[in-house]
Amino acid sequence: MSPGTTTPPYLQEKRAAYGAPRAQSRRRMIIIGASIGGLLVIIAIALGVYFGVVKNKSSSDEASGSLGDGASSAKPSGTNTPNPGTRTAVTGGDGSKVTMEDGTTFVYSNPLGGYWYWDENDPFNNGARAQSFSPALNETFRYGIDQIRGVNIGGWLVTEPVSRILLTVPALYEKFANATTPAVDEWTLSQNLAADTANGGLQQLEDHYKTFITEKDFAEIAGAGLNFVRIPIPYWAIETRDNEPFLAKTCWKYFLKAVQWARKYGIRINLDLHALPGSQNGWNHSGRLGTINFLNGPMGYANAQRSLDYIRILAEFISQPQYRDVVVMFGITNEPQGPTFGLENLVRYSLEAYNIVRTASGTGEGNGPIISFHEGFAGLDKWAGFFTNSDRTSLDIHPYIAFGGQSADGYDARTNTPCDSWAANQNQSMAAFGLTTAGEFSNAINDCGLYVNGVNLGTRYEGTYTPGSWPRIGDCDKWTDYQNWDNDMKQDIKKFALASMDALQNYFFWTWKIGNSSVTGKVESPAWSYQLGLQEGWMPKDPREAIGACGNTAPFKGPLQDWQTGGAKSYNMPATFTSSYAWPPTAITSAGAVTDLPSYTPTGSLITLPGPTFTKSAGGSVDVGSGWANSADSTGMMVPIPTCSYLDPWVGPTAAPPSPLCGGSARRDSIPPPVITPAP
């Protein structure tokens, strides 16, 4: 949009699929009995709900963003307790009662025209709509026109110290903050939990999965005007190997619950592979704080091979017809440390991942997810021209203010920072690359907050952060004591949030909720919690309030090109690109030629992920899929060669490769203590 235009593209009228039903002509016949007449009315209502909500995917012309959009005039109402043996479509809008799996109930609050839909006899029905201005799951989401308004479900299936939850036992990380080996990441947390047999051992993590996020959270997310969630998941949802201490396979069961809840409330999912073998960035949320062993060091190639296998397994599952309209985006690797191993090898890896996902899904709209690449801290502009004529690829950036230089300025002085710093880059990338999202951002303007930087690492703002030397700016209490924030401060934070949303256009706030500290009993990192902001008044009740917050200075004018949205007749990336970035790389940073490094061979048995279990009240079985979309994709998994030697996957980049590499007695070297990887 050019300067001076007052209506951004997201506000144009686009949707009207669920308009008010036509008034029926009065029947000019004698009604034989009041009971028969009442029965006809009931049947008419039931058919209206069925054909209005359970209809097949269609295009919709309802408005995508205008604040004037009211609740859908076809908003259904009801309860989710169908009569046994009867195929009753059950649905409800604002004010309806929802009964959860454990039998507890709550009242659904969604003043934005959304409605839930759940039929236990048809559990893969996609009839739900998050809001009147967001396409229902059985409608086409037009990327570049319809706006992604999302939130991360952080700290749930990949635990992070800042996102811990107060359970019936003390909060996960605080409990072990002063242990002999402090819990600073999920690796050390898992070791401490496993040793804590008196309180359930490692299974305490499953208590966290059960309680931190529930169905009610998804209902609240839809009611807050959000239509997407980004769900981080670790590789150990699939398997662990050797001495890796993580709780293997368990969190996958809860991801399946997330898919069910998202489907019920009309929310789309961006599945994000957040933690890779060996660590892709050396930070705590990668599984282990320390060194980078992905595309870096002697095990860098082998760990990348293993990671590509996990991408393949996830892609095969989510590309199945039962899941592809809910899990519509796949972030293949969270925050890979490009400055360490180079953009060239990152693009090679991304291209190989693209080929793997499309082998699973096929090409074209509706066939598997959009494939999202994090920009690897290279900058959005460095990716311009990559993946031209690919099928539905997206670029992801995480624009945080909190972790750079610190300032004493308050929110009142920072309101325009997102507009000035982010908006132009997002607009340019939407034109130069294609769909560009902010996979993470927050309201934080400094690094104040318990464990924001990690366990016992301090803060830059107070001058206590390690590593490095940072001047003290001030005391963090004013930024974390939200219970004493006055209305002016809350309104300033809200203005900052609205500016961020408008600048980024397609976004996922980090994060939906932060657990209470087990010491203070309250959230100690309030700028990072969307839910708390809603409760306390510094986040908008309707995210469309953000429209125009940056002054409408030339936002991207859609639509995207056909190949970017899956509408092209063919997908042929230039040979100059595919040949220049072919897999495998010729060399690995800090290690040398790939041919001199440990590598795996594709002779292992394939792992397929299980689907959920459903019980029909009407009897019969539910096809939940085999876990593998493309039966022709039958190459084995990457596993060690019996006659070759390997280092520990987390060994660090300074270790020497095994010698001899193959042909001698196979061995596996131990791992050294970790060191902290600095931010780029």
XYZ file of C-alpha atoms in Angstrom:
680
model
C 0.000 0.000 0.000
C 1.302 3.405 -0.874
C 1.669 6.175 1.721
C -1.526 8.063 2.345
C -3.818 5.087 1.822
C -5.940 4.627 4.898
C -7.133 1.064 4.501
C -4.486 -1.684 4.782
C -4.976 -4.821 2.692
C -5.931 -6.929 5.679
C -9.046 -4.768 6.134
C -10.550 -5.334 2.703
C -13.867 -7.151 2.701
C -13.168 -10.787 1.805
C -15.388 -13.185 3.724
C -19.149 -13.852 3.908
C -19.487 -17.631 3.789
C -21.602 -17.942 6.895
C -24.136 -15.269 6.213
C -27.605 -15.243 7.742
C -29.823 -17.978 6.352
C -32.558 -16.892 3.978
C -35.984 -16.372 5.456
C -38.151 -19.284 4.538
C -41.408 -18.763 2.702
C -44.479 -19.319 4.830
C -45.964 -22.711 4.122
C -49.533 -22.354 2.980
C -50.726 -25.620 4.350
C -52.534 -26.786 7.468
C -50.180 -27.966 10.238
C -51.634 -31.171 11.570
C -50.251 -30.975 15.054
C -48.085 -28.759 17.229
C -45.734 -31.665 17.956
C -45.145 -32.311 14.244
C -44.496 -28.622 13.661
C -42.003 -28.549 16.497
C -40.266 -31.605 15.076
C -39.898 -29.908 11.695
C -38.307 -26.896 13.342
C -35.802 -29.096 15.182
C -34.908 -30.908 11.968
C -34.482 -27.614 10.109
C -32.139 -26.264 12.779
C -30.092 -29.457 12.816
C -29.713 -29.396 9.031
C -28.764 -25.717 9.159
C -25.980 -26.435 11.601
C -24.829 -29.445 9.624
C -24.637 -27.693 6.259
C -23.429 -24.403 7.715
C -20.661 -25.837 9.855
C -19.841 -29.318 8.575
C -19.742 -28.394 4.904
C -16.678 -29.080 2.822
C -13.825 -26.621 2.363
C -14.923 -23.579 0.422
C -13.839 -20.075 -0.324
C -15.189 -17.402 1.962
C -15.888 -13.725 1.378
C -16.184 -12.532 4.973
C -14.104 -9.566 6.055
C -10.560 -10.481 7.033
C -9.762 -7.744 9.454
C -12.182 -4.897 9.956
C -13.000 -4.028 13.541
C -16.545 -3.491 12.376
C -16.979 -7.239 11.855
C -19.480 -8.518 14.332
C -20.201 -12.046 15.417
C -21.167 -14.397 12.638
C -24.891 -14.344 12.056
C -24.767 -18.121 11.623
C -23.123 -18.582 15.006
C -24.275 -21.950 16.340
C -24.942 -22.798 19.935
C -25.029 -26.041 21.785
C -23.232 -28.449 24.032
C -20.632 -31.125 23.445
C -22.451 -33.989 25.121
C -24.112 -35.893 22.245
C -26.541 -38.702 22.889
C -24.827 -42.120 22.726
C -25.389 -43.866 19.426
C -26.528 -40.682 17.652
C -24.422 -38.761 15.134
C -25.163 -35.322 16.542
C -23.042 -32.384 15.390
C -22.138 -30.494 18.536
C -21.007 -26.933 18.488
C -21.251 -23.677 20.373
C -20.434 -20.006 20.312
C -20.034 -17.283 22.894
C -21.609 -18.295 26.202
C -21.921 -22.025 25.445
C -20.836 -24.663 27.934
C -17.860 -26.864 27.111
C -17.176 -30.175 28.819
C -13.523 -31.191 28.759
C -12.078 -34.691 28.614
C -11.822 -34.934 32.417
C -15.485 -33.988 32.860
C -14.916 -30.432 34.069
C -16.786 -27.640 32.343
C -16.288 -23.999 31.490
C -18.242 -21.334 29.642
C -16.798 -20.496 26.234
C -16.124 -16.788 25.871
C -15.667 -15.561 22.319
C -17.251 -12.186 21.558
C -15.513 -12.138 18.152
C -17.878 -14.508 16.375
C -15.913 -17.729 16.743
C -17.435 -21.099 17.493
C -16.105 -24.482 18.521
C -17.058 -27.767 16.931
C -16.520 -31.280 18.266
C -18.243 -34.497 17.267
C -16.744 -37.632 18.790
C -18.211 -39.630 15.921
C -16.434 -37.397 13.396
C -13.273 -36.259 15.228
C -11.508 -34.981 12.096
C -14.257 -32.556 11.168
C -12.871 -29.089 10.431
C -16.014 -27.031 10.888
C -14.778 -24.739 13.683
C -13.980 -21.057 13.234
C -11.740 -19.091 15.603
C -13.336 -15.713 14.860
C -15.760 -14.283 12.321
C -12.835 -12.561 10.570
C -10.673 -15.720 10.298
C -11.385 -18.512 7.801
C -12.782 -21.688 9.293
C -10.530 -24.732 9.097
C -12.561 -26.081 6.182
C -11.968 -22.870 4.253
C -8.877 -21.624 2.460
C -6.538 -19.398 4.443
C -5.209 -16.912 1.887
C -1.659 -16.160 2.985
C -0.644 -12.619 2.154
C -4.275 -11.514 2.426
C -5.627 -13.153 5.563
C -3.488 -12.161 8.527
C -1.698 -14.619 10.809
C -2.359 -13.479 14.366
C -0.668 -16.057 16.525
C 0.886 -16.911 19.839
C 3.518 -19.439 20.892
C 2.750 -22.269 23.275
C 6.228 -21.926 24.721
C 7.638 -23.809 27.692
C 5.200 -26.701 27.320
C 6.612 -29.552 25.222
C 10.067 -27.982 25.210
C 10.598 -26.676 28.724
C 12.409 -23.404 29.275
C 13.277 -21.876 32.630
C 11.361 -18.672 31.925
C 8.165 -20.567 31.082
C 8.047 -22.975 33.987
C 4.782 -23.820 35.708
C 3.904 -24.083 39.373
C 2.750 -27.675 39.822
C 1.655 -29.621 42.864
C 5.433 -29.934 43.358
C 7.695 -26.849 43.261
C 8.294 -25.181 39.905
C 10.405 -27.287 37.578
C 13.613 -25.285 37.342
C 13.588 -23.374 40.633
C 13.581 -26.639 42.515
C 17.005 -27.527 41.120
C 18.523 -24.076 40.628
C 21.046 -24.683 43.420
C 21.572 -28.405 42.954
C 25.052 -29.872 42.593
C 24.370 -29.790 38.865
C 21.861 -26.928 38.523
C 18.962 -27.400 36.130
C 19.763 -24.872 33.423
C 18.241 -26.658 30.403
C 16.076 -29.691 29.748
C 19.146 -31.956 29.725
C 20.137 -31.082 33.303
C 16.510 -30.759 34.365
C 15.926 -34.318 33.136
C 18.963 -35.571 35.031
C 17.772 -33.914 38.245
C 14.206 -35.133 37.821
C 15.365 -38.687 37.129
C 17.314 -38.646 40.384
C 14.295 -37.274 42.273
C 12.614 -40.661 42.548
C 10.736 -39.740 45.715
C 8.591 -37.307 43.700
C 8.089 -39.436 40.610
C 11.404 -39.169 38.819
C 11.462 -38.157 35.185
C 7.711 -38.694 34.917
C 7.273 -35.360 36.695
C 7.679 -33.877 33.227
C 4.463 -35.548 32.154
C 2.697 -33.859 35.070
C 3.901 -30.590 33.532
C 2.565 -31.566 30.084
C -0.801 -32.450 31.616
C -1.285 -29.253 33.576
C 0.593 -26.365 31.941
C -1.573 -26.237 28.827
C -5.135 -27.578 28.659
C -8.075 -27.374 26.299
C -9.214 -24.215 28.055
C -6.075 -22.408 26.907
C -6.986 -23.046 23.269
C -10.509 -21.792 23.909
C -9.076 -18.618 25.459
C -6.657 -18.144 22.557
C -9.512 -18.215 20.051
C -11.546 -15.877 22.254
C -8.600 -13.465 22.326
C -8.806 -13.007 18.556
C -5.836 -15.224 17.668
C -6.080 -17.698 14.799
C -2.702 -19.499 14.924
C -0.500 -21.141 17.529
C 3.173 -21.990 17.134
C 4.006 -25.132 19.092
C 7.674 -25.920 19.780
C 8.483 -29.623 19.861
C 11.803 -31.411 20.524
C 13.392 -34.237 18.594
C 12.953 -36.491 21.643
C 9.239 -36.504 20.939
C 10.338 -39.134 18.408
C 13.288 -40.909 20.055
C 16.462 -40.558 22.083
C 19.757 -42.365 21.609
C 22.549 -43.530 23.882
C 22.991 -41.335 26.974
C 20.490 -38.612 26.073
C 18.508 -38.137 29.321
C 15.285 -36.683 27.933
C 11.840 -38.189 28.492
C 11.416 -39.822 25.105
C 8.195 -39.998 23.053
C 5.903 -38.774 25.837
C 5.333 -35.183 24.723
C 4.089 -36.409 21.334
C 0.904 -37.608 23.016
C 0.273 -34.062 24.192
C 1.000 -32.571 20.801
C -1.792 -34.793 19.503
C -4.056 -33.311 22.158
C -3.043 -29.855 20.944
C -4.085 -30.812 17.417
C -7.460 -31.967 18.713
C -7.992 -28.775 20.734
C -6.856 -26.543 17.886
C -9.262 -28.321 15.541
C -12.095 -27.915 18.040
C -11.619 -24.136 18.281
C -10.716 -23.390 14.668
C -7.037 -22.607 15.294
C -4.247 -23.458 12.851
C -0.878 -24.800 14.024
C 2.681 -23.908 13.119
C 4.690 -26.945 14.272
C 8.208 -25.839 15.176
C 11.103 -28.300 15.556
C 12.721 -26.472 18.437
C 15.514 -28.766 19.627
C 17.895 -30.796 17.443
C 20.537 -33.436 18.235
C 23.784 -31.802 19.311
C 22.075 -28.376 19.540
C 21.616 -26.006 16.617
C 22.465 -22.904 18.663
C 23.945 -23.870 22.044
C 21.089 -22.236 23.992
C 18.980 -23.779 26.739
C 15.863 -24.101 24.605
C 17.731 -26.360 22.148
C 17.825 -29.072 24.812
C 21.339 -28.486 26.104
C 23.102 -25.256 26.982
C 26.656 -25.248 25.681
C 28.271 -25.826 22.326
C 26.833 -26.083 18.814
C 27.179 -29.553 17.302
C 24.819 -29.159 14.361
C 26.602 -28.301 11.086
C 29.555 -27.506 13.313
C 32.385 -29.622 14.684
C 33.216 -33.283 14.054
C 29.646 -34.526 14.666
C 28.049 -31.603 12.814
C 27.241 -33.545 9.656
C 25.971 -36.672 11.421
C 23.711 -34.587 13.679
C 22.305 -32.800 10.625
C 21.599 -36.169 8.983
C 19.762 -37.276 12.082
C 17.809 -33.995 12.233
C 16.675 -34.401 8.629
C 15.296 -37.817 9.557
C 13.195 -36.251 12.305
C 11.939 -33.600 9.884
C 10.928 -36.422 7.552
C 9.060 -38.333 10.261
C 7.129 -35.241 11.356
C 6.382 -34.241 7.745
C 5.021 -37.684 6.932
C 2.662 -37.504 9.896
C 1.313 -33.978 9.480
C 0.874 -34.376 5.702
C -1.799 -37.034 6.235
C -5.330 -35.902 5.287
C -6.453 -36.104 8.912
C -3.981 -33.416 10.046
C -2.909 -31.259 7.118
C -5.717 -28.700 7.440
C -4.835 -28.060 11.093
C -1.028 -28.340 11.109
C -0.557 -26.011 8.162
C 2.975 -24.731 8.775
C 6.208 -26.524 9.689
C 9.202 -24.647 11.069
C 11.987 -27.096 10.285
C 14.576 -25.723 12.741
C 14.299 -23.065 15.418
C 16.988 -20.377 15.511
C 19.895 -22.157 13.797
C 23.112 -20.313 14.605
C 23.999 -19.205 11.084
C 26.906 -16.964 12.128
C 28.653 -20.088 13.452
C 28.265 -22.502 10.551
C 27.546 -20.122 7.689
C 24.551 -19.230 5.553
C 25.665 -21.473 2.682
C 25.435 -24.674 4.708
C 22.211 -23.514 6.339
C 20.636 -23.029 2.910
C 21.937 -26.430 1.778
C 20.311 -28.006 4.820
C 17.090 -26.034 4.249
C 16.893 -27.140 0.617
C 17.368 -30.778 1.606
C 14.670 -30.384 4.270
C 12.365 -28.828 1.666
C 12.846 -31.812 -0.642
C 12.196 -34.208 2.236
C 8.964 -32.477 3.264
C 7.650 -32.284 -0.285
C 8.470 -35.956 -0.857
C 6.175 -36.675 2.064
C 3.419 -34.222 1.177
C 3.398 -33.725 -2.561
C 3.071 -30.239 -4.003
C 0.291 -27.699 -4.323
C -2.200 -26.082 -1.990
C -3.575 -28.484 0.593
C -0.764 -30.990 0.212
C 1.181 -30.743 3.420
C 2.403 -27.676 5.274
C 4.017 -24.403 4.383
C 7.727 -24.935 5.065
C 9.161 -22.231 7.294
C 12.875 -21.399 7.433
C 14.340 -19.324 10.236
C 16.658 -16.741 8.713
C 19.570 -17.931 10.849
C 20.466 -14.463 12.154
C 21.684 -13.504 8.693
C 18.947 -10.936 8.058
C 15.840 -11.265 5.908
C 17.468 -9.530 2.964
C 20.124 -12.250 2.657
C 17.411 -14.759 1.701
C 15.941 -12.672 -1.107
C 15.928 -14.725 -4.302
C 16.368 -18.072 -2.554
C 13.723 -20.773 -3.171
C 12.147 -18.955 -6.116
C 9.399 -21.115 -7.668
C 9.416 -23.465 -4.695
C 6.140 -24.713 -3.281
C 4.906 -22.714 -0.273
C 8.044 -21.694 1.589
C 8.116 -19.061 4.293
C 10.764 -17.050 6.105
C 10.812 -16.644 9.882
C 12.486 -13.966 12.004
C 12.453 -13.366 15.778
C 12.762 -9.612 16.376
C 13.515 -9.044 20.040
C 14.498 -5.745 21.622
C 15.226 -7.184 25.060
C 18.617 -8.797 24.462
C 20.637 -5.991 22.934
C 21.865 -2.783 24.475
C 19.804 -1.772 27.506
C 18.057 1.557 28.005
C 16.369 3.281 30.911
C 13.661 4.594 28.571
C 10.134 3.493 29.372
C 7.424 2.251 27.039
C 6.194 5.777 26.449
C 9.477 6.530 24.663
C 9.562 3.215 22.757
C 6.100 3.101 21.198
C 7.339 3.647 17.650
C 10.387 1.396 17.917
C 8.685 -1.635 16.305
C 7.378 0.500 13.452
C 10.748 2.112 12.836
C 12.813 -1.062 13.288
C 10.727 -3.886 11.832
C 7.958 -2.765 9.477
C 10.022 -1.966 6.379
C 12.031 -5.197 6.617
C 8.861 -7.292 6.851
C 7.280 -5.511 3.904
C 10.378 -5.894 1.745
C 10.773 -9.580 2.582
C 7.132 -10.305 1.736
C 7.866 -8.936 -1.739
C 11.399 -10.294 -2.179
C 11.049 -13.783 -0.680
C 7.381 -14.436 0.009
C 5.429 -15.090 3.187
C 7.463 -13.728 6.088
C 6.400 -14.199 9.696
C 7.701 -13.114 13.062
C 7.782 -16.487 14.762
C 8.604 -14.850 18.093
C 8.446 -11.378 19.631
C 7.441 -10.035 23.018
C 6.612 -6.868 24.927
C 9.986 -6.864 26.683
C 12.125 -3.759 26.136
C 14.882 -5.008 28.444
C 16.034 -8.362 29.779
C 14.449 -8.024 33.212
C 12.576 -11.077 34.441
C 13.405 -14.269 36.276
C 15.405 -16.676 34.077
C 14.810 -14.626 30.918
C 18.488 -15.097 30.055
C 18.786 -18.486 31.747
C 19.110 -19.914 35.234
C 21.397 -17.882 37.518
C 22.789 -15.798 34.630
C 21.548 -12.409 35.849
C 20.411 -9.517 33.649
C 22.106 -6.971 31.432
C 19.820 -4.271 32.793
C 21.153 -4.692 36.328
C 24.716 -5.303 35.125
C 24.806 -8.868 36.466
C 24.608 -10.867 33.252
C 27.312 -13.398 32.472
C 29.162 -13.803 30.193
C 30.390 -10.312 29.404
C 30.549 -7.017 31.225
C 27.434 -4.875 31.250
C 26.913 -1.434 32.839
C 24.107 -1.263 35.369
C 21.115 0.665 34.000
C 18.787 0.323 36.959
C 16.667 -1.988 39.101
C 14.445 -4.589 37.411
C 11.672 -4.431 40.015
C 9.756 -1.694 38.189
C 9.643 -3.883 35.073
C 8.509 -7.091 36.793
C 6.205 -5.861 39.587
C 3.128 -5.735 37.362
C 0.782 -5.735 40.340
C 1.826 -2.129 40.989
C 1.748 -0.899 37.398
C -0.640 2.014 36.975
C -3.051 2.434 34.092
C -0.735 4.795 32.214
C 2.025 2.190 32.103
C -0.378 -0.529 31.014
C -1.662 1.670 28.200
C 1.903 2.418 27.079
C 2.688 -1.315 26.969
C -0.496 -1.874 24.979
C 0.537 0.781 22.454
C 3.901 -0.957 22.120
C 2.173 -4.305 21.574
C -0.161 -2.861 18.943
C 2.748 -1.231 17.127
C 4.589 -4.561 17.142
C 1.606 -6.400 15.696
C 1.047 -3.835 12.967
C 4.732 -3.698 12.030
C 5.138 -7.479 11.848
C 1.765 -8.165 10.126
C 1.997 -11.974 10.422
C 3.209 -12.886 13.877
C 3.412 -15.228 16.858
C 3.814 -13.573 20.278
C 6.180 -15.323 22.721
C 4.468 -16.691 24.713
C 0.876 -17.505 25.693
C 1.568 -17.998 29.403
C 4.322 -17.884 31.993
C 4.004 -20.045 35.089
C 4.088 -18.597 38.583
C 7.336 -18.635 40.511
C 7.342 -21.207 43.291
C 9.062 -18.595 45.488
C 6.895 -15.500 44.975
C 3.712 -17.179 43.746
C 3.373 -14.832 40.776
C 4.627 -14.354 37.234
C 8.113 -12.857 37.331
C 8.456 -12.147 33.591
C 5.188 -10.344 32.829
C 6.257 -8.776 29.526
C 6.416 -12.244 28.006
C 2.899 -13.470 28.868
C 0.027 -12.766 26.472
C -2.490 -14.346 28.829
C -1.414 -12.219 31.775
C -1.549 -9.103 29.593
C -5.148 -9.892 28.705
C -6.047 -10.400 32.339
C -4.298 -7.243 33.513
C -5.201 -4.928 30.647
C -2.027 -4.326 28.620
C -2.871 -6.656 25.720
C -5.752 -5.942 23.318
C -8.989 -7.893 23.638
C -9.144 -7.796 19.849
C -5.814 -7.804 17.967
C -7.410 -5.912 15.085
C -6.922 -2.843 17.246
C -3.355 -2.960 15.912
C -4.388 -2.060 12.370
C -2.860 1.280 11.478
C -0.761 1.611 14.628
C 2.331 2.264 12.486
C 0.580 4.838 10.319
C -0.013 2.496 7.399
C 3.316 3.326 5.804
C 3.518 1.075 2.743
C 2.601 -2.338 4.190
C 2.842 -5.289 1.824
C 0.043 -5.333 -0.726
C -1.095 -8.892 -1.414
C -1.713 -11.327 -2.864
C 1.421 -13.425 -2.929
C 2.446 -15.113 -6.169
C 0.858 -18.425 -7.123
C 3.943 -20.532 -6.378
C 4.157 -18.963 -2.920
C 0.649 -20.105 -2.017
C 0.505 -23.493 -3.751
C -1.453 -22.373 -6.790
C 1.201 -22.845 -9.469
C 0.990 -25.541 -12.133
C 4.574 -26.594 -11.516
C 7.391 -25.888 -9.079
C 10.815 -25.699 -10.653
C 13.455 -23.849 -8.730
C 16.311 -22.545 -10.896
C 18.999 -25.152 -11.512
C 21.614 -22.562 -10.627
C 20.142 -22.462 -7.120
C 19.550 -26.171 -6.564
C 22.979 -27.160 -7.856
C 24.797 -24.464 -5.909
C 23.162 -25.541 -2.640
C 23.062 -29.310 -3.074
C 23.288 -31.646 -0.088
C 25.573 -32.689 1.514
C 27.908 -29.768 2.114
C 31.510 -30.209 1.096
C 32.871 -29.097 4.478
C 31.701 -28.499 8.045
C 32.771 -25.523 10.137
C 35.462 -26.301 12.738
C 35.854 -29.818 11.371
C 36.882 -29.900 7.713
C 35.804 -32.022 4.768
C 32.591 -33.999 5.203
C 34.308 -37.096 3.828
C 36.643 -37.063 6.837
C 33.837 -36.883 9.413
C 31.488 -39.407 11.018
C 28.323 -39.979 9.019
C 25.321 -42.255 9.207
C 23.889 -44.680 6.669
C 20.181 -45.091 5.733
C 19.731 -48.693 6.843
C 17.751 -48.240 10.061
C 14.123 -49.200 10.614
C 11.676 -46.398 9.977
C 9.941 -44.772 12.933
C 6.303 -43.791 12.441
C 4.481 -41.594 14.901
C 1.211 -42.890 16.361
C -2.086 -41.114 15.952
C -4.580 -40.330 18.716
C -7.153 -42.741 20.080
C -10.837 -41.931 19.601
C -13.913 -43.809 20.729
C -17.123 -43.343 18.774
C -20.254 -43.217 20.864
C -22.053 -44.653 17.850
C -19.628 -47.564 17.657
C -17.040 -48.373 15.038
C -13.449 -47.283 14.547
C -11.836 -44.029 13.487
C -9.104 -43.957 10.845
C -6.362 -41.886 12.471
C -3.848 -42.554 9.715
C -0.823 -44.811 9.518
C 1.596 -42.041 10.473
C 3.158 -42.057 7.006
C 1.598 -40.020 4.185
C 3.727 -41.297 1.308
C 4.169 -45.063 1.307
C 6.702 -44.755 -1.526
C 9.032 -42.853 0.797
C 10.662 -45.996 2.111
C 14.368 -45.217 2.540
C 15.667 -46.333 5.931
C 16.637 -44.076 8.801
C 20.147 -42.772 9.296
C 22.003 -44.985 11.800
C 25.658 -45.644 12.701
C 27.769 -47.832 10.442
C 28.845 -50.830 12.567
C 32.471 -50.670 11.434
C 32.889 -46.922 11.956
C 33.694 -44.862 15.036
C 31.641 -41.982 16.381
C 31.997 -39.210 18.922
C 29.293 -38.250 21.364
C 26.761 -36.109 19.419
C 27.309 -33.309 21.953
C 31.117 -33.537 22.002
C 31.835 -29.918 21.047
C 33.525 -28.384 18.009
C 37.133 -28.618 19.233
C 37.308 -32.418 19.377
C 39.234 -34.243 16.689
C 37.359 -36.661 14.415
C 37.869 -40.365 15.153
C 40.965 -41.880 13.602
C 40.712 -44.188 11.865
C 37.191 -43.165 10.943
C 36.142 -46.610 9.754
C 37.625 -50.060 9.530
C 39.005 -50.248 13.061
C 37.237 -51.159 16.277
C 34.130 -48.994 16.562
C 34.190 -46.606 19.516
C 32.427 -43.610 20.940
C 34.284 -40.835 22.743
C 32.964 -39.089 25.839
C 31.618 -35.579 25.978
C 33.393 -32.611 27.633
C 31.677 -30.086 29.929
C 29.582 -27.494 28.054
C 30.404 -23.818 27.590
C 27.903 -21.050 26.978
C 27.348 -19.991 23.373
C 27.051 -16.179 23.109
C 24.169 -14.571 21.247
C 24.961 -13.384 17.706
